[in-house]
Every structure is written in C-alpha cells, then in structure tokens.
Amino acid sequence: DAEGVREAVKGGADLESGDPRLGFWTALHRASHHGETGCVQLLLKMGADPNAPTKAGYTPMHVAAFADQAAVIDALASGGGDVNAVDDDNLDTPLHSAAEGGSVSAARALVNLGASLSATNVNGQAPCEAAEANAPSAPAWEGGE
C-alpha cells in the first residue's frame, strides 16, 4: 500500500532495485501488475522510472497491459511511461502484451494514448496478429522473467 511504500523509501529502499528472483521486477512493476494505481502514482512522484526494464526488457507498461490494468496504464503514461516501449525478448510493445493477454480495457487505453497498431514483433506480427497467434499462451515474464 502507499503508506508501506513511503515507509520503505524513508528506510532507504531503492526504487530501482529489482528482485532477481522475479526477473528484476521493481516495486513499480509489482504495483502495476496488481493494479495499485495509488502506489504507482506515489512511486512515480518519488522518482521511480516508468520505463525501467526487467531482465527481459518488460516495462511496467508491458506488465500493466498484460494484467488489464487500464487505470495504471494512464498513470504510467502521465508519468512518462512509453506506450510503444519494446521488450528485449520478442520486440513486443505493451499493445502486443495486452493483445496476447486478452486485455481489452488495457488495449483501449493504449490505443487512446497513441500506441502503434502496426508495430511488429520478432515474429513480424502486429498486435492483432499476435493476439490471434498467442492468446492461449502466457509470456515468459508472467512466471517471473
């Protein structure tokens, strides 16, 4: 919660430190995944990087998109998050992540914020094509990468 974040930072917690057991997810990645919009806003206000990548290059925007967290996507974008960030593994954008996760609200939010409908990933797929090809499978980062 927001109070826990404040106390952790007061105690010297590093906002950019990622947990190696979770593919180097930062506190912002975790708050984004869980839809903790208030925590996301607080972390951004305290200086957290909205585009910090995990080990595989997933940003908080990718994580929020897959988890269908539209309000978090708006907060991240307001804080400088890139709606067209590309991950290192598959060259997926957050819209690819939303499409692959069946995250309709997140996809709408991303499109409204200017996400590219034509960006292609390593397989040459635009987000709509990635949704058709990969909807039943989850990306590697869901398990921690």
PDB file of C-alpha atoms in Angstrom:
ATOM      1  CA  ASP A   1       0.000   0.000   0.000  1.00  0.00           C
ATOM      2  CA  ALA A   2       1.005   3.652  -0.324  1.00  0.00           C
ATOM      3  CA  GLU A   3       1.942   4.012   3.344  1.00  0.00           C
ATOM      4  CA  GLY A   4       4.181   0.958   3.105  1.00  0.00           C
ATOM      5  CA  VAL A   5       5.898   2.482   0.076  1.00  0.00           C
ATOM      6  CA  ARG A   6       6.513   5.743   1.937  1.00  0.00           C
ATOM      7  CA  GLU A   7       7.980   3.916   4.925  1.00  0.00           C
ATOM      8  CA  ALA A   8      10.189   1.710   2.754  1.00  0.00           C
ATOM      9  CA  VAL A   9      11.618   4.708   0.910  1.00  0.00           C
ATOM     10  CA  LYS A  10      12.160   6.578   4.194  1.00  0.00           C
ATOM     11  CA  GLY A  11      14.023   3.495   5.390  1.00  0.00           C
ATOM     12  CA  GLY A  12      16.345   3.652   2.400  1.00  0.00           C
ATOM     13  CA  ALA A  13      14.666   1.301  -0.074  1.00  0.00           C
ATOM     14  CA  ASP A  14      15.929   1.730  -3.628  1.00  0.00           C
ATOM     15  CA  LEU A  15      13.066   2.435  -6.049  1.00  0.00           C
ATOM     16  CA  GLU A  16      15.025   0.998  -8.961  1.00  0.00           C
ATOM     17  CA  SER A  17      16.198  -2.163  -7.260  1.00  0.00           C
ATOM     18  CA  GLY A  18      14.672  -5.209  -8.874  1.00  0.00           C
ATOM     19  CA  ASP A  19      14.150  -8.592  -7.273  1.00  0.00           C
ATOM     20  CA  PRO A  20      16.393 -11.130  -9.080  1.00  0.00           C
ATOM     21  CA  ARG A  21      14.005 -13.935  -8.090  1.00  0.00           C
ATOM     22  CA  LEU A  22      11.305 -12.169 -10.114  1.00  0.00           C
ATOM     23  CA  GLY A  23      13.272 -11.274 -13.222  1.00  0.00           C
ATOM     24  CA  PHE A  24      14.285  -7.943 -11.680  1.00  0.00           C
ATOM     25  CA  TRP A  25      10.779  -6.578 -11.277  1.00  0.00           C
ATOM     26  CA  THR A  26      10.872  -3.259  -9.419  1.00  0.00           C
ATOM     27  CA  ALA A  27       8.257  -2.053  -6.939  1.00  0.00           C
ATOM     28  CA  LEU A  28       6.679  -0.183  -9.859  1.00  0.00           C
ATOM     29  CA  HIS A  29       6.371  -3.407 -11.879  1.00  0.00           C
ATOM     30  CA  ARG A  30       4.664  -5.135  -8.963  1.00  0.00           C
ATOM     31  CA  ALA A  31       2.282  -2.242  -8.267  1.00  0.00           C
ATOM     32  CA  SER A  32       1.479  -2.019 -11.986  1.00  0.00           C
ATOM     33  CA  HIS A  33       0.726  -5.730 -12.243  1.00  0.00           C
ATOM     34  CA  HIS A  34      -1.581  -5.663  -9.229  1.00  0.00           C
ATOM     35  CA  GLY A  35      -3.480  -2.541 -10.301  1.00  0.00           C
ATOM     36  CA  GLU A  36      -2.307  -0.454  -7.361  1.00  0.00           C
ATOM     37  CA  THR A  37      -2.839   2.888  -9.109  1.00  0.00           C
ATOM     38  CA  GLY A  38      -2.255   4.944  -5.947  1.00  0.00           C
ATOM     39  CA  CYS A  39       1.059   3.198  -5.317  1.00  0.00           C
ATOM     40  CA  VAL A  40       2.033   3.632  -8.966  1.00  0.00           C
ATOM     41  CA  GLN A  41       1.350   7.369  -8.747  1.00  0.00           C
ATOM     42  CA  LEU A  42       3.282   7.639  -5.489  1.00  0.00           C
ATOM     43  CA  LEU A  43       6.252   5.669  -6.824  1.00  0.00           C
ATOM     44  CA  LEU A  44       6.360   7.885  -9.908  1.00  0.00           C
ATOM     45  CA  LYS A  45       6.157  11.005  -7.742  1.00  0.00           C
ATOM     46  CA  MET A  46       9.066   9.658  -5.675  1.00  0.00           C
ATOM     47  CA  GLY A  47      11.179   9.232  -8.805  1.00  0.00           C
ATOM     48  CA  ALA A  48      10.606   5.654  -9.962  1.00  0.00           C
ATOM     49  CA  ASP A  49      11.469   5.143 -13.628  1.00  0.00           C
ATOM     50  CA  PRO A  50       8.250   4.423 -15.579  1.00  0.00           C
ATOM     51  CA  ASN A  51      10.315   2.753 -18.306  1.00  0.00           C
ATOM     52  CA  ALA A  52      12.562   0.594 -16.122  1.00  0.00           C
ATOM     53  CA  PRO A  53      13.061  -2.767 -17.841  1.00  0.00           C
ATOM     54  CA  THR A  54      13.068  -6.209 -16.270  1.00  0.00           C
ATOM     55  CA  LYS A  55      15.748  -8.726 -17.203  1.00  0.00           C
ATOM     56  CA  ALA A  56      13.748  -9.479 -20.372  1.00  0.00           C
ATOM     57  CA  GLY A  57      13.066  -5.811 -21.104  1.00  0.00           C
ATOM     58  CA  TYR A  58       9.462  -5.637 -19.917  1.00  0.00           C
ATOM     59  CA  THR A  59       8.487  -2.213 -18.630  1.00  0.00           C
ATOM     60  CA  PRO A  60       5.784  -1.506 -16.062  1.00  0.00           C
ATOM     61  CA  MET A  61       3.599  -0.596 -19.063  1.00  0.00           C
ATOM     62  CA  HIS A  62       4.012  -4.127 -20.503  1.00  0.00           C
ATOM     63  CA  VAL A  63       3.118  -5.649 -17.137  1.00  0.00           C
ATOM     64  CA  ALA A  64       0.053  -3.428 -16.651  1.00  0.00           C
ATOM     65  CA  ALA A  65      -1.075  -4.119 -20.215  1.00  0.00           C
ATOM     66  CA  PHE A  66      -0.973  -7.896 -19.854  1.00  0.00           C
ATOM     67  CA  ALA A  67      -2.773  -7.672 -16.488  1.00  0.00           C
ATOM     68  CA  ASP A  68      -5.515  -5.436 -17.992  1.00  0.00           C
ATOM     69  CA  GLN A  69      -4.791  -2.508 -15.674  1.00  0.00           C
ATOM     70  CA  ALA A  70      -6.121   0.426 -17.735  1.00  0.00           C
ATOM     71  CA  ALA A  71      -6.019   2.961 -14.872  1.00  0.00           C
ATOM     72  CA  VAL A  72      -2.389   2.054 -14.201  1.00  0.00           C
ATOM     73  CA  ILE A  73      -1.578   2.484 -17.895  1.00  0.00           C
ATOM     74  CA  ASP A  74      -2.999   6.009 -17.759  1.00  0.00           C
ATOM     75  CA  ALA A  75      -0.973   6.770 -14.612  1.00  0.00           C
ATOM     76  CA  LEU A  76       2.230   5.404 -16.147  1.00  0.00           C
ATOM     77  CA  ALA A  77       1.695   7.400 -19.338  1.00  0.00           C
ATOM     78  CA  SER A  78       1.091  10.561 -17.286  1.00  0.00           C
ATOM     79  CA  GLY A  79       4.380   9.859 -15.520  1.00  0.00           C
ATOM     80  CA  GLY A  80       6.364   9.453 -18.741  1.00  0.00           C
ATOM     81  CA  GLY A  81       5.767   5.770 -19.494  1.00  0.00           C
ATOM     82  CA  ASP A  82       6.285   4.818 -23.136  1.00  0.00           C
ATOM     83  CA  VAL A  83       3.210   3.187 -24.707  1.00  0.00           C
ATOM     84  CA  ASN A  84       5.412   1.946 -27.556  1.00  0.00           C
ATOM     85  CA  ALA A  85       8.288   0.521 -25.490  1.00  0.00           C
ATOM     86  CA  VAL A  86       9.756  -2.646 -26.997  1.00  0.00           C
ATOM     87  CA  ASP A  87      10.853  -5.623 -24.879  1.00  0.00           C
ATOM     88  CA  ASP A  88      14.179  -7.382 -25.459  1.00  0.00           C
ATOM     89  CA  ASP A  89      12.869 -10.919 -25.939  1.00  0.00           C
ATOM     90  CA  ASN A  90      10.143 -10.637 -28.567  1.00  0.00           C
ATOM     91  CA  LEU A  91      10.173  -6.954 -29.534  1.00  0.00           C
ATOM     92  CA  ASP A  92       6.639  -6.787 -28.146  1.00  0.00           C
ATOM     93  CA  THR A  93       5.073  -3.432 -27.336  1.00  0.00           C
ATOM     94  CA  PRO A  94       2.625  -3.041 -24.451  1.00  0.00           C
ATOM     95  CA  LEU A  95      -0.191  -3.349 -27.007  1.00  0.00           C
ATOM     96  CA  HIS A  96       1.193  -6.762 -28.012  1.00  0.00           C
ATOM     97  CA  SER A  97       1.157  -7.709 -24.312  1.00  0.00           C
ATOM     98  CA  ALA A  98      -2.442  -6.550 -23.938  1.00  0.00           C
ATOM     99  CA  ALA A  99      -3.484  -8.404 -27.086  1.00  0.00           C
ATOM    100  CA  GLU A 100      -1.753 -11.616 -26.033  1.00  0.00           C
ATOM    101  CA  GLY A 101      -3.336 -11.407 -22.578  1.00  0.00           C
ATOM    102  CA  GLY A 102      -6.840 -10.709 -23.866  1.00  0.00           C
ATOM    103  CA  SER A 103      -6.738  -7.398 -22.003  1.00  0.00           C
ATOM    104  CA  VAL A 104      -9.435  -5.375 -23.746  1.00  0.00           C
ATOM    105  CA  SER A 105      -9.538  -2.391 -21.359  1.00  0.00           C
ATOM    106  CA  ALA A 106      -5.763  -2.076 -21.426  1.00  0.00           C
ATOM    107  CA  ALA A 107      -5.704  -2.268 -25.224  1.00  0.00           C
ATOM    108  CA  ARG A 108      -8.289   0.521 -25.443  1.00  0.00           C
ATOM    109  CA  ALA A 109      -6.293   2.680 -23.033  1.00  0.00           C
ATOM    110  CA  LEU A 110      -3.086   2.131 -25.003  1.00  0.00           C
ATOM    111  CA  VAL A 111      -4.726   2.930 -28.342  1.00  0.00           C
ATOM    112  CA  ASN A 112      -6.267   6.076 -26.846  1.00  0.00           C
ATOM    113  CA  LEU A 113      -2.777   7.089 -25.702  1.00  0.00           C
ATOM    114  CA  GLY A 114      -1.340   6.646 -29.204  1.00  0.00           C
ATOM    115  CA  ALA A 115       0.063   3.109 -29.134  1.00  0.00           C
ATOM    116  CA  SER A 116       1.083   1.854 -32.555  1.00  0.00           C
ATOM    117  CA  LEU A 117      -1.302  -0.615 -34.171  1.00  0.00           C
ATOM    118  CA  SER A 118       1.281  -1.539 -36.784  1.00  0.00           C
ATOM    119  CA  ALA A 119       4.431  -2.165 -34.713  1.00  0.00           C
ATOM    120  CA  THR A 120       5.693  -5.665 -35.422  1.00  0.00           C
ATOM    121  CA  ASN A 121       7.414  -8.062 -33.048  1.00  0.00           C
ATOM    122  CA  VAL A 122      10.201 -10.571 -33.717  1.00  0.00           C
ATOM    123  CA  ASN A 123       7.676 -12.815 -35.497  1.00  0.00           C
ATOM    124  CA  GLY A 124       6.597  -9.977 -37.779  1.00  0.00           C
ATOM    125  CA  GLN A 125       3.230  -9.766 -36.029  1.00  0.00           C
ATOM    126  CA  ALA A 126       1.259  -6.606 -35.350  1.00  0.00           C
ATOM    127  CA  PRO A 127      -0.691  -6.664 -32.058  1.00  0.00           C
ATOM    128  CA  CYS A 128      -3.879  -8.060 -33.652  1.00  0.00           C
ATOM    129  CA  GLU A 129      -1.924 -10.875 -35.279  1.00  0.00           C
ATOM    130  CA  ALA A 130      -0.101 -11.622 -32.035  1.00  0.00           C
ATOM    131  CA  ALA A 131      -3.444 -11.914 -30.254  1.00  0.00           C
ATOM    132  CA  GLU A 132      -4.664 -14.479 -32.761  1.00  0.00           C
ATOM    133  CA  ALA A 133      -1.437 -16.476 -32.654  1.00  0.00           C
ATOM    134  CA  ASN A 134      -0.650 -16.381 -28.941  1.00  0.00           C
ATOM    135  CA  ALA A 135      -3.810 -15.797 -26.907  1.00  0.00           C
ATOM    136  CA  PRO A 136      -3.728 -19.252 -25.238  1.00  0.00           C
ATOM    137  CA  SER A 137      -0.108 -18.880 -24.096  1.00  0.00           C
ATOM    138  CA  ALA A 138       1.341 -16.567 -21.467  1.00  0.00           C
ATOM    139  CA  PRO A 139       4.615 -14.674 -21.952  1.00  0.00           C
ATOM    140  CA  ALA A 140       7.668 -15.804 -20.016  1.00  0.00           C
ATOM    141  CA  TRP A 141       7.606 -12.820 -17.679  1.00  0.00           C
ATOM    142  CA  GLU A 142       4.307 -13.897 -16.136  1.00  0.00           C
ATOM    143  CA  GLY A 143       6.312 -16.515 -14.296  1.00  0.00           C
ATOM    144  CA  GLY A 144       8.921 -14.037 -13.163  1.00  0.00           C
ATOM    145  CA  GLU A 145      11.072 -13.120 -16.120  1.00  0.00           C
TER     146      GLU A 145
END
